[in-house]
Amino acid sequence: MAAFDGEERVLATAHHIVRSLGTTETMTDDMLKILSKFDDRFSSMNEVLPKKQESGACAESSQEKEAATSEKQPVVETNEVDLEAVEKVVMQWDMASSEAARACLIWECSRDEVASYLQAVDELQSVLESLNVSQSNSNSDRQDHAQSLQQVAMQRLEEEFRHMLVNHSESVDPEWLMETLLGGGSNNSNVEEATEADVHSSGEEEGEEDVPVARPVADLQLDLLPPEIVSDLSDIARRMIQAGYARDCCQVYTTVRKPVLEESLGRLGVEKLTIDEVQKMPWDTLEGRIKKWIQAMKVSVKVLFASEGRLCDQVFAESVATRETCFSDVAQSSIMQLLSFSEAIAISRRTPEKLFKILDMYETLRDLIPEIEAIFTGEGCTKVRSEAAGILMRLGEAARGTFAEFENAIHRDTSRTPVPGGAVHPLTRYVMNYIRFLFDYTETLKQLFGDKKKEVPKLLGEETNGVADFLGDDDKAKNNEKSPLAVQTIWITHVLESNLDGKSKLYKDLSLTYLFLMNNVHYIVQKVKNSEVRGLLGDDWVRKHNSMVRQHATSYQRAAWGKVLSCLRDEGIHATGSAASGVSRVVLKDRFKSFNAAFEDVHKVQSSWIIPDPQLRDELRISIADKLLSAYRSFLGRYRTYLETGKHPEKYIKFGAEDLEKYLNDLFEGSSGSMTLRRKSFSSS
C-alpha cells in the first residue's frame, strides 16, 4: 500500500509539472521522453495533455517527427544524415509536389516549424559548400541532388518572402504625415498614439481586423513593416543571398515595395507629368503644383525615402550590394519623377512672376541635397545624386536668368498713359515690392550671385548708364566693396528711375512732372529704409535719394508757385514821378487780381493732384505755406490801405492769410477743392 501511495504521489507531481510547463508540442514531447525513462507507468500522461490541432503540411510535419522519433536510426556518415534530413524537411514543403504545402505557409505555423526549415536550409548550404570544396567526381550526383533541393527550398522561401511583404506592406497616410512634418507636430510619440488610435477606431467601425500601420520613430523615420516581420524577411533574404538567389529576392522585394512607395507619393499629391505637360500649364495652375511639390519633396526625402532605405538596411543587412540594388530599384524612379518636375520648371520660359517659386524650389532642393546623398548611396544611385546636383544648378541659373528678365521687363514697360495726379506709378510699386519680397531670400540670393565683392562697372559691363551716380560718395571711393547682390539691386533701382524719368515727360505741366518724380523717388526710398534692403544698399544711398526727393520738391514749388509769387513783387507798383503816394493803384489792383486768378487756378488744378504719403504731403504744404503766406502777408501789409480807401476793396483783396492757409490744405488730396463755397463765406464776412 505504501509503494502504491508513493507512485501516486510521483504521478500527481509529474502531472502538475507538465501542466505548469505548458502545452506546446515540443515541450510535451521532450517531457514525455524524460519521464518515460523512469517507468512505463507514466505513459497514461498523454491522456491528460491537450492536443494541438494542425492541418496541411504543418500536421504532416508533426507526424513525420513522431515517426522519426520512434524509429531507430542507423549510424551513417554525417553528410548523408544531413542531406537525408534536409530532403525530408524541404520536400515536405515542396509546392510542386504537395497540395498541403501549397495551401499552407511555413511562417504561419509554429516558430519551431520555421526554425526547423531554416536549419534545413542552412545544413543544405553547408553540404553544398563542402561538396564544392572537395571537387570530387564521385560526389557529382550528390551535388546535383543537393542543388535540386536547394532550388526547391529557394522557391519556397521566395514565396514566403513575397507573402509577408504583400500582407504587411501598405501606403502611408499623408494627412498626419504632413501635419507631423510641416504642421508643427514635433512630438513623435504623441503622433504615434493618435495615429494608432485612429486606425483602431476605423477598424472597429468597419468590422475589420487591425492592420499593422506605419509608425513614426526617431528622426521622423517610419517602421514601414512590423519589427518581427522585418526580422523574418531578413532571415529569408540572408539565406537566399548566401545561396546565390540575391537577384530573385531583390526582384520580389522591388515588385512589392515599389508600387507601395509610388502609392504613398500619389497620396501626397505627386502626379506623373511630362516636362512638356508642365511647361504648357498656365502659371496659376503651376503655382499650386509647385507648392505641392515642395511639400511632397520634403516629406518624401525626409520620411518616405529615408524610411524605405532604413527598411532595406534591415532586410538586407548581410549584403550591402543587394541593399543598394534593391533600394535603387524601389525608389529611384520615384525620386526621378520628383526631380523631373523641378527640371521642367528650371528650363521653362523665364518671366518675373516665377522667380519667387523658383527660389522656393531651389532652397528646398538645396536643403535636401545632403539627405539625398546620404540616402541614395552606392553606384546604383549615382544618377540620382548627379541629377539632383544638376537640377539644383539649373534652378540657380533659372533664378539668375529670371532676375535678369525682371530687369528687362522694367525696360520694356513703355506705357504712354500718365498716372492721374502725379501719383506713385504702378510700375514703381511693383518693382519695389518685388525687391522687398526678394529679400526674404537674402542668403539664397547671396549664394546665387556670390559673396565676392566686385566693382560696379566690371559686374554690369558697359551698360551702366550712370549707375555709379547712384552710389554715394563713400561707395564711389569703395565701389569694389559692394556685393554682387547690392550692385544688382542698385542697378534695378537705377533702371526703374530711368524709366520713371521718361514717364514724367508725359505730363504737359512741368510742375506735375516734378511732383510725379518726387512721389515716386520718395516711395522708393521709403521701401528701402523700412526693409532689409537698406542694410544692403547703405545709408549713403538713402541720403542721396532723400536729397533727390528734396530737389524734385524744390523744382515743383518753383514751377507751380513761381507765377503766384511773382504777383507779390514790388517791382512796377510805384508810379514814376508820383509825388503823392508813389504807388500806382491801377497797377496794384492788377497785381491783386493777377494773384487771385493765379492762386485760384493753382488751387483748382492741384487739389486733384496726389501726394499719397501723409508726411510728405504735410511737409510740402508747410514749405509752400512758409513761402506764400510770408510773401502775401508782407505784400498785403504794405499795400492794403491803398485799396481799402477806394471803392469795392473786396474785389481785389479776396483772401486773408488764414484763408490761403486753409486752401493750401486742400492740395494733393486727389479731389477738387471747394473754392467757390469758401469765397462766398469770405466775401460775406
PDB file of N, CA and C in Angstrom, residues 51 110 124 139 154 222-223 230 294-295 367 402 408 445 477 504 548 590 633 645 662:
ATOM      1  N   LYS A  51      -4.425  18.323 -26.938  1.00  0.00           N
ATOM      2  CA  LYS A  51      -3.827  18.069 -28.242  1.00  0.00           C
ATOM      3  C   LYS A  51      -3.940  19.315 -29.120  1.00  0.00           C
ATOM      4  N   SER A 110       4.048  27.064 -36.400  1.00  0.00           N
ATOM      5  CA  SER A 110       4.743  27.405 -35.162  1.00  0.00           C
ATOM      6  C   SER A 110       6.149  27.907 -35.463  1.00  0.00           C
ATOM      7  N   LEU A 124      21.706  22.417 -45.771  1.00  0.00           N
ATOM      8  CA  LEU A 124      21.832  22.175 -47.204  1.00  0.00           C
ATOM      9  C   LEU A 124      22.929  23.055 -47.795  1.00  0.00           C
ATOM     10  N   ASN A 139      31.222  12.735 -56.076  1.00  0.00           N
ATOM     11  CA  ASN A 139      30.145  13.456 -55.394  1.00  0.00           C
ATOM     12  C   ASN A 139      29.266  14.248 -56.357  1.00  0.00           C
ATOM     13  N   MET A 154      14.634  27.401 -52.207  1.00  0.00           N
ATOM     14  CA  MET A 154      14.644  28.818 -52.552  1.00  0.00           C
ATOM     15  C   MET A 154      13.292  29.267 -53.106  1.00  0.00           C
ATOM     16  N   LEU A 222       9.971  55.946 -40.330  1.00  0.00           N
ATOM     17  CA  LEU A 222       8.826  55.104 -40.005  1.00  0.00           C
ATOM     18  C   LEU A 222       9.208  53.637 -39.973  1.00  0.00           C
ATOM     19  N   ASP A 223       8.491  52.879 -39.144  1.00  0.00           N
ATOM     20  CA  ASP A 223       8.538  51.425 -39.236  1.00  0.00           C
ATOM     21  C   ASP A 223       7.550  51.033 -40.321  1.00  0.00           C
ATOM     22  N   VAL A 230      10.092  42.233 -40.215  1.00  0.00           N
ATOM     23  CA  VAL A 230      11.398  42.632 -40.757  1.00  0.00           C
ATOM     24  C   VAL A 230      12.454  41.595 -40.409  1.00  0.00           C
ATOM     25  N   ILE A 294       6.866  71.086 -53.317  1.00  0.00           N
ATOM     26  CA  ILE A 294       7.746  71.425 -52.191  1.00  0.00           C
ATOM     27  C   ILE A 294       7.399  70.578 -50.975  1.00  0.00           C
ATOM     28  N   GLN A 295       6.118  70.459 -50.673  1.00  0.00           N
ATOM     29  CA  GLN A 295       5.697  69.646 -49.532  1.00  0.00           C
ATOM     30  C   GLN A 295       6.035  68.177 -49.753  1.00  0.00           C
ATOM     31  N   ASP A 367      18.489  72.384 -49.562  1.00  0.00           N
ATOM     32  CA  ASP A 367      18.485  71.903 -48.180  1.00  0.00           C
ATOM     33  C   ASP A 367      18.370  70.379 -48.100  1.00  0.00           C
ATOM     34  N   THR A 402      15.880  84.681 -64.436  1.00  0.00           N
ATOM     35  CA  THR A 402      14.584  85.314 -64.199  1.00  0.00           C
ATOM     36  C   THR A 402      14.761  86.694 -63.583  1.00  0.00           C
ATOM     37  N   ASN A 408      14.689  93.319 -67.591  1.00  0.00           N
ATOM     38  CA  ASN A 408      14.215  93.546 -68.958  1.00  0.00           C
ATOM     39  C   ASN A 408      12.751  93.984 -68.979  1.00  0.00           C
ATOM     40  N   LEU A 445      20.023  84.513 -52.305  1.00  0.00           N
ATOM     41  CA  LEU A 445      20.446  85.406 -53.387  1.00  0.00           C
ATOM     42  C   LEU A 445      21.954  85.663 -53.319  1.00  0.00           C
ATOM     43  N   ALA A 477      34.137 105.719 -53.656  1.00  0.00           N
ATOM     44  CA  ALA A 477      35.533 105.505 -53.272  1.00  0.00           C
ATOM     45  C   ALA A 477      35.796 104.049 -52.958  1.00  0.00           C
ATOM     46  N   SER A 504       7.728 110.690 -66.682  1.00  0.00           N
ATOM     47  CA  SER A 504       7.416 112.030 -66.161  1.00  0.00           C
ATOM     48  C   SER A 504       7.229 113.044 -67.284  1.00  0.00           C
ATOM     49  N   MET A 548      17.493 113.719 -53.584  1.00  0.00           N
ATOM     50  CA  MET A 548      16.765 113.775 -54.854  1.00  0.00           C
ATOM     51  C   MET A 548      15.308 114.154 -54.624  1.00  0.00           C
ATOM     52  N   ASP A 590      -4.272 145.530 -60.401  1.00  0.00           N
ATOM     53  CA  ASP A 590      -3.970 144.464 -61.367  1.00  0.00           C
ATOM     54  C   ASP A 590      -3.157 143.348 -60.732  1.00  0.00           C
ATOM     55  N   ARG A 633       1.444 138.100 -46.658  1.00  0.00           N
ATOM     56  CA  ARG A 633       1.255 138.991 -45.509  1.00  0.00           C
ATOM     57  C   ARG A 633       2.064 140.277 -45.678  1.00  0.00           C
ATOM     58  N   THR A 645      -9.123 152.377 -49.096  1.00  0.00           N
ATOM     59  CA  THR A 645      -9.659 153.748 -49.164  1.00  0.00           C
ATOM     60  C   THR A 645     -10.438 153.994 -50.434  1.00  0.00           C
ATOM     61  N   LYS A 662      -5.914 127.739 -45.311  1.00  0.00           N
ATOM     62  CA  LYS A 662      -6.954 126.709 -45.384  1.00  0.00           C
ATOM     63  C   LYS A 662      -7.032 126.104 -46.783  1.00  0.00           C
TER      64      LYS A 662
END
